[in-house]
Each structure stands twice: as C-alpha cells, then as structure tokens.
Coordinates of C-alpha atoms and ligand atoms in Angstrom, one line a residue:
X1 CA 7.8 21.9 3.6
X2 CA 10.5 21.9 1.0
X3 CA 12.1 24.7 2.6
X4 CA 12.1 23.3 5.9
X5 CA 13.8 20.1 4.0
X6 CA 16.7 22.0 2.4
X7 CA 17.4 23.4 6.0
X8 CA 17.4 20.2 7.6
X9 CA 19.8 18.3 4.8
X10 CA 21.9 21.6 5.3
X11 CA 22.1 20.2 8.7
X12 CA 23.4 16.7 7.9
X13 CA 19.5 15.6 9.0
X14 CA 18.4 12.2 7.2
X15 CA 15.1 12.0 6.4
X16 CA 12.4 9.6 6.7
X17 CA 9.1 9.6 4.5
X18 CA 5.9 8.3 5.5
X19 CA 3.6 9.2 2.9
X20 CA -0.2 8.0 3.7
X21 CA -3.8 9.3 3.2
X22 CA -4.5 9.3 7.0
X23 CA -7.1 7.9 9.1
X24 CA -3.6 6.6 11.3
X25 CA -3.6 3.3 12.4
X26 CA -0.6 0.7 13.7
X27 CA 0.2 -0.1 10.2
X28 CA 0.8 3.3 9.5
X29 CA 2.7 3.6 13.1
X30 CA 4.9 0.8 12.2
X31 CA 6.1 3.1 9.1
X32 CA 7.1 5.7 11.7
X33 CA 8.4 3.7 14.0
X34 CA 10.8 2.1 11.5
X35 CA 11.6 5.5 10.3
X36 CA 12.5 7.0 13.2
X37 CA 14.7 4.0 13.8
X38 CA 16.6 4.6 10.5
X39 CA 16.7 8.6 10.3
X40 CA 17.2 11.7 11.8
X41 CA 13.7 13.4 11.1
X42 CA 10.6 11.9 10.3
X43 CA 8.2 13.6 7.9
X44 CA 4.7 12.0 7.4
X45 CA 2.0 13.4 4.6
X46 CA -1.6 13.0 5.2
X47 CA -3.2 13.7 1.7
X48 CA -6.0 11.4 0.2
X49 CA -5.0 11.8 -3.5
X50 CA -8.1 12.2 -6.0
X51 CA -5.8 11.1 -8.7
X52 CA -5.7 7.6 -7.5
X53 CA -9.0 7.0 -7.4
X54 CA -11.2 6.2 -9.8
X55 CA -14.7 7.5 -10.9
X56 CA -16.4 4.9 -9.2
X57 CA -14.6 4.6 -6.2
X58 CA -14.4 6.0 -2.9
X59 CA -12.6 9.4 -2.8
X60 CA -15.5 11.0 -1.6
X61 CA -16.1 9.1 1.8
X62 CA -12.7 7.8 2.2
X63 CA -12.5 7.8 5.9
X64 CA -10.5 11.0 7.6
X65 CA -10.2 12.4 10.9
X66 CA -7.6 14.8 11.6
X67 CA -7.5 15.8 14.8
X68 CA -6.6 12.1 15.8
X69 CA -4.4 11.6 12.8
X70 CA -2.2 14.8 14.5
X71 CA -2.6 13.0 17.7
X72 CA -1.4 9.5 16.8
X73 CA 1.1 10.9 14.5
X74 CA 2.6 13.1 17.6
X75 CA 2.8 10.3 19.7
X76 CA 4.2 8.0 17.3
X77 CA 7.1 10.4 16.7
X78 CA 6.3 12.4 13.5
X79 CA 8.6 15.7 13.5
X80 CA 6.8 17.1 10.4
X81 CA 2.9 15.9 9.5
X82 CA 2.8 17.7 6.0
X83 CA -0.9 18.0 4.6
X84 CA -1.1 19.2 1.5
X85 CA -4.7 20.5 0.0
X86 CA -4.8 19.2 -3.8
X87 CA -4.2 22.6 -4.8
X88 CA -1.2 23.2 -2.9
X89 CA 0.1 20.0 -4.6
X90 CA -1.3 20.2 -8.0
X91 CA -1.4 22.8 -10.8
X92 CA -4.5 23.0 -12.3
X93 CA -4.1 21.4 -15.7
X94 CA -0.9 19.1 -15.8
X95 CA 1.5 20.0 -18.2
X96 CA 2.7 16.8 -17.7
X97 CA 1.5 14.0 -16.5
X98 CA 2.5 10.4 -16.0
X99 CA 1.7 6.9 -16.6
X100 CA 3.1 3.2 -15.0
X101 CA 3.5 1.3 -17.7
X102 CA 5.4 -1.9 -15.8
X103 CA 3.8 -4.5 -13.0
X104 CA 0.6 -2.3 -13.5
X105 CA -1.7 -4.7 -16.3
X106 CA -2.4 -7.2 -13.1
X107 CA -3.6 -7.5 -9.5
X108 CA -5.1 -3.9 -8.3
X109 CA -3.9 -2.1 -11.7
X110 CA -5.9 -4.1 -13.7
X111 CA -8.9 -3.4 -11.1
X112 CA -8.3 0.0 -10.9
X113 CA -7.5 1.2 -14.3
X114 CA -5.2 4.9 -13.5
X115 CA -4.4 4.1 -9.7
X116 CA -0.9 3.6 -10.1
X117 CA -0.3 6.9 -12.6
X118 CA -2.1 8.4 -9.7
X119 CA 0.5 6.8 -7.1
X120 CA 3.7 7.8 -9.3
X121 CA 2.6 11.0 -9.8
X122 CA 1.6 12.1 -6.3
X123 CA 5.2 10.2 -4.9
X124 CA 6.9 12.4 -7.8
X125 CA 5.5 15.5 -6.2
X126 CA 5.8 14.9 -2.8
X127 CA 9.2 13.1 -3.2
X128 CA 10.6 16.3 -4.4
X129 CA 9.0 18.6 -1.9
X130 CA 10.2 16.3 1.5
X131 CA 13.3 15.4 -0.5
X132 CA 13.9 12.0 1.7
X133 CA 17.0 9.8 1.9
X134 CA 14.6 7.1 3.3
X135 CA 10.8 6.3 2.2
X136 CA 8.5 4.0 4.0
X137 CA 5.5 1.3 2.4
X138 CA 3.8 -1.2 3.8
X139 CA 3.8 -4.5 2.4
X140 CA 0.1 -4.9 2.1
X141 CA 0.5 -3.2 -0.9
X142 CA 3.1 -5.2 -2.2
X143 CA 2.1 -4.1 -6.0
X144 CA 2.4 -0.4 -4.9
X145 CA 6.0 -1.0 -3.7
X146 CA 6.9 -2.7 -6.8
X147 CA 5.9 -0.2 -8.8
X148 CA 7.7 2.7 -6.7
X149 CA 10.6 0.6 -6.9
X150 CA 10.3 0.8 -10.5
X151 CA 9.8 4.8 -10.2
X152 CA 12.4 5.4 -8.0
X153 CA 14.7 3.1 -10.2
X154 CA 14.1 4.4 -13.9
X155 CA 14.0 8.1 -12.6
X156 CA 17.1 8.0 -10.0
X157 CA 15.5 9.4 -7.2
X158 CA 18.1 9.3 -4.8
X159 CA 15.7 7.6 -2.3
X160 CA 16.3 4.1 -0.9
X161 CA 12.4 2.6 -0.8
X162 CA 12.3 0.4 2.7
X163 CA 8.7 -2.0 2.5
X164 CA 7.5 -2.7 6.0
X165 CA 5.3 -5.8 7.1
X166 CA 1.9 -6.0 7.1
X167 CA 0.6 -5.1 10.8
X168 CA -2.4 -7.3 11.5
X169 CA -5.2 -7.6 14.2
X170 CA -5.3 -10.5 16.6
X171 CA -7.6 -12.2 14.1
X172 CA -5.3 -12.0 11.0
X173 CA -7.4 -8.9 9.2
X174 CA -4.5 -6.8 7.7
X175 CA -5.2 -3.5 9.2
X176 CA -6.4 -0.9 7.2
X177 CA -8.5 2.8 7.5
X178 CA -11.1 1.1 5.2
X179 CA -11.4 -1.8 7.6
X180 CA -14.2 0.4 9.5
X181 CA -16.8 0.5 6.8
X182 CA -16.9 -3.4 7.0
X183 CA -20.7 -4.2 8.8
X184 CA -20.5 -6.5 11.9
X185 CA -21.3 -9.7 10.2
X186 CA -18.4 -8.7 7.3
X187 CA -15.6 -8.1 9.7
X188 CA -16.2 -11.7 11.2
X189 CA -15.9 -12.9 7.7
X190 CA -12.9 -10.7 7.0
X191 CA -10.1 -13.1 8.7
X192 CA -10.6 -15.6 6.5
X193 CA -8.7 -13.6 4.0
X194 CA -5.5 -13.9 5.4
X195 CA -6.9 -17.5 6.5
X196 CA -6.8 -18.2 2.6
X197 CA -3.7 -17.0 2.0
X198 CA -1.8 -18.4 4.5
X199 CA -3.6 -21.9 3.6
X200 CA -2.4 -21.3 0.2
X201 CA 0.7 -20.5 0.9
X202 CA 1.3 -23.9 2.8
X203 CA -0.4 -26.3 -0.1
X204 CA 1.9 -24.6 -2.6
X205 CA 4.7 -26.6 -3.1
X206 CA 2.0 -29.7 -3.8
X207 CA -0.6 -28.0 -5.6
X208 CA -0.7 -26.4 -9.1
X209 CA -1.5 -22.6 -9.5
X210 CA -4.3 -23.3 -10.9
X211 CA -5.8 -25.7 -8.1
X212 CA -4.2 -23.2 -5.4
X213 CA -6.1 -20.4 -7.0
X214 CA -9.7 -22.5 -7.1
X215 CA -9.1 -24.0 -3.9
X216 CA -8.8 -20.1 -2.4
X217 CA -11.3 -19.1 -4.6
X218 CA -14.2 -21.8 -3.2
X219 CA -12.9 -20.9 0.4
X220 CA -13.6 -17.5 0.3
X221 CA -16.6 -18.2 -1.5
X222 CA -18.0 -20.1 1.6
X223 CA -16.8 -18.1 4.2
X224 CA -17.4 -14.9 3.2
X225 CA -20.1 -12.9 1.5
X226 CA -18.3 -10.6 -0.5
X227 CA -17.3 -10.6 -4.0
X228 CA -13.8 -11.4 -5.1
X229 CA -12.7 -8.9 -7.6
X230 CA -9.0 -11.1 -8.1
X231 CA -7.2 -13.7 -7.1
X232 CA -4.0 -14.2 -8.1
X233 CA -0.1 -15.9 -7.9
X234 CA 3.1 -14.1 -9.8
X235 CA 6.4 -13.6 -9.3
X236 CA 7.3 -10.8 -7.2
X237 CA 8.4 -7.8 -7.4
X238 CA 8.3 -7.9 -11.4
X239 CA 4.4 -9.1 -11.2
X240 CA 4.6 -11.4 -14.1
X241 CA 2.8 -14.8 -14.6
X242 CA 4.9 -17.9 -12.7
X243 CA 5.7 -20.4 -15.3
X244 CA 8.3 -22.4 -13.2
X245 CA 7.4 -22.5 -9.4
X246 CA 10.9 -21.1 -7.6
X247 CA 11.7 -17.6 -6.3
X248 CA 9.6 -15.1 -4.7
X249 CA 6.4 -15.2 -5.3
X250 CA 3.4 -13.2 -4.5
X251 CA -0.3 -14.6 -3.3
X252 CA -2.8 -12.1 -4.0
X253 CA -6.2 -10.9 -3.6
X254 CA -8.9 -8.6 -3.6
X255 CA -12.2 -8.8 -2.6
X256 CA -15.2 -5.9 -2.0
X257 CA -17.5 -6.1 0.8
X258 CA -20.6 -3.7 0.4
X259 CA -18.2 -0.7 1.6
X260 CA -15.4 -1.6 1.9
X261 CA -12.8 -3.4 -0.9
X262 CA -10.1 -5.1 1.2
X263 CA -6.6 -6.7 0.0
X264 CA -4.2 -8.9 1.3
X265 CA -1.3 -10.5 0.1
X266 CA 1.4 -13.3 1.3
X267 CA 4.8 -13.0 -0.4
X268 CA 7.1 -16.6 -0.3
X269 CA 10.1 -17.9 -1.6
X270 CA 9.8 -21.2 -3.2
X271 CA 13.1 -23.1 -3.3
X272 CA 12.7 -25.9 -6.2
X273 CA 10.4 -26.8 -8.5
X274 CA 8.3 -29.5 -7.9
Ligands
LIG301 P1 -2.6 4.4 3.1 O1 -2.9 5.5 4.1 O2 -3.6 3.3 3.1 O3 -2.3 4.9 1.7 O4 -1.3 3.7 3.6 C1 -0.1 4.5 3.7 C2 1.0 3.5 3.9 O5 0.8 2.6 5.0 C3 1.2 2.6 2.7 O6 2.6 2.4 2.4 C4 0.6 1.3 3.1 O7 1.1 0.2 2.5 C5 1.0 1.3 4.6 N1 0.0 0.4 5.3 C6 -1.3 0.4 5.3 N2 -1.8 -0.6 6.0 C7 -0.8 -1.2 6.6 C8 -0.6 -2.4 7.4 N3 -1.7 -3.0 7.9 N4 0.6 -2.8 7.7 C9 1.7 -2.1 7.3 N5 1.7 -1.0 6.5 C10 0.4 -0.6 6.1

C-alpha cells in the first residue's frame, strides 16, 4: 500500500483516507463520497483494530462481512480498499507505544479506558502507510475527531482532518455497523436518542446544564430500556466542562442496549450567555 502511495504522490495524485473497521454502511459512503469530491484517489482501510477495544468489549463479534464491504466500497468509488491483518500492521511487542493524554478523561474515554491510545496509534500507522493529503471522520464520533485533531496537530502530519455529518435513518438512529445487534423492540427505542438530543439542544439556551442533562437523562429513562453509560455537555472540540454557556458546544451520550452500545452526539453554537 505504501508503495502504491509513493507512486501515486509521484504522480501529482491527492489522496483521500477513509479509514473504518467495515461492515460499510451510508455513513461510511458519505466519507467516500466526500473524498472523492476533494481528491484524486480514494483509499479506504477496512481493519477492526484490537487495540481499541477493551477486555470487555466486543472485538470478538464485531460485526464483519467482506465480500459486501468490497462490493459497497467498489460502487461507492474506493480506488484502493487496504485490509490490513493485525500482523501486517503491528509488530509483535511495541517498542513504542502511545497514549492520548488531551479530551480523552470524558465522554467515551472515560468509558472506555485505552480506546483512544488505540485510535492514535492505529491512525499513526496507517497514516504513514496511505500517506494522505486528505483524511475523512464522521461526526458521530465527534470525541474521536477531536482527538485526531489533536494527533495530527502536535505531531505535524501533513494531513488536513475533514469531519463529515452524521448520516441518519429516516427515523433519526445515527447509522452505525453495531446498529444490527439491537433486538426488534430496542431499535424502536433507539430514535429517541437523537429525539433527546435534539430536544436538548432546543431547551438550551433556557435551561441549565444541569437541568438539560436530568431532563435527557429521565427521557431516555422512559423511552428506552437500555442503560445510559453517559450523558454529557462540553465545549467542543477541546472537551472540557462549560462554565459560561457560548461557543460550540457538544451534547453527548452513550447508552448500551443488551448488544449493542450506541452513541450520538449534537454539536451547537450558542451565541450569548443567558
Ligand atoms: P467505524 O467503521 O465505525 O470505525 O467508522 C469509520 C468512520 O465512519 C469513522 O470516521 C466514523 O465516524 C464514520 N461514521 C460511522 N458512522 C457514521 C455515520 N452514521 N455518519 C457519518 N460517519 C459515520
């Protein structure tokens, strides 16, 4: 792949970077599409990244298929679909490894204790093997683009970071390849996620963080039955608590259904403070 890369920058070719862990959907089509908008050649990884998950979690069944990711990914317009084994990525023991120290102690990092040092260090790897000008995230993980902003910032990669919108389903349920281990009865429930959100994002301006964060939190307790591992509201991108309420802002949350966690996020700028 690197060698393909070098050839292609030889050639005056920008290129775009979808990096993903497969299981293609339109969130992950909206990447590409964007990409090939914006560059010359469009290089996608498929690679489900054990160092990002955590003991618990689920590595092991994360949902894959192949066959119709290289489908999807050909129609969509991927020029290279790069996937990696872990070997082919990682040496055996690290001689180095790294840790995100910055927007990491809230929201999903503070869930998932190691996921970001996972993240960094897989986008290190695979950075410098595709060698991008251009490299593509989705919004709904607006913590993950924060902290690759952060990477690519302190370590002067010489790649510009371009965050995509959240692709939804008719219903409002961010799409995502974990969506499909939500039972019947939990994917009626899932809207109401974004439902929260969006309500929360309206009463705002009149309501204290606090309140906003209990009114959310008593929603979702009554509309759905899974468990709500966080909810929170910081300023974004720098993830840190909102003490006056102007600026960008991030809504937040998590919440794990028997098999499936999902998140969601809404990202507003408040004007003044009221
Ligand atoms: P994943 O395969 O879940 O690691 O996702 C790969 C990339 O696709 C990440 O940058 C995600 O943020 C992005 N992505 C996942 N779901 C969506 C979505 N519903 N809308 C936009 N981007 C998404």
């Amino acid at each position: 792949m690197q060698g393909f890369s070098k050839e292609l920058i030889r050639h005056n070719q920008t290129i775009g970077f979808v990096p993903t862990m497969g299981f293609l959907h339109e969130g992950h089509l909206s990447l590409v599409d964007q990409s090939t908008n914006a560059c010359d050649v469009t290089v996608m990884s498929i690679f489900v990244n054990p160092l990002q998950f955590g003991p618990n979690e689920d590595f092991e069944r994360y949902p894959r298929n192949i066959e119709q990711d290289i489908e999807l990914a050909r129609r969509a317009g991927v020029d290279f679909l790069f996937c990696p084994t872990v070997d082919d990525l990682y040496q055996k023991e690290l001689p180095v490894t790294m840790t995100a120290t910055k927007r990491t102690n809230v929201l999903c990092g503070a869930s998932r204790p190691g996921h970001f040092d996972g993240v960094v260090s897989v986008l290190t790897v695979l950075f410098n093997i595709v060698q991008p000008q251009k490299a593509f995230f989705g919004r709904k993980d607006a913590q993950q683009v924060a902290v690759v902003q952060g990477l690519v910032d302190a370590y002067h990669f010489p790649i510009e970071v371009i965050a995509v919108d959240t692709v939804r389903e008719e219903d409002g349920l961010a799409k995502s390849s974990r969506n499909v281990y939500l039972t019947d009865e939990e994917r009626q429930q899932a809207p109401m996620l974004s439902r929260a959100l969006n309500n929360a994002a309206e009463a705002l301006s009149d309501k204290s963080i606090e309140q906003t964060i209990e009114d959310m939190n008593s929603f979702l307790k009554e509309t759905t039955s899974g468990k709500i591992d966080y909810i929170q509201i910081l300023h974004y991108p720098e993830l840190e608590p909102v003490v006056e309420k102007k600026g960008k802002i991030i809504i937040a949350l998590a919440v794990q259904f028997a098999y499936a966690r999902l998140i969601d996020n809404i990202v507003l700028t408040l004007k003044e403070e009221k």
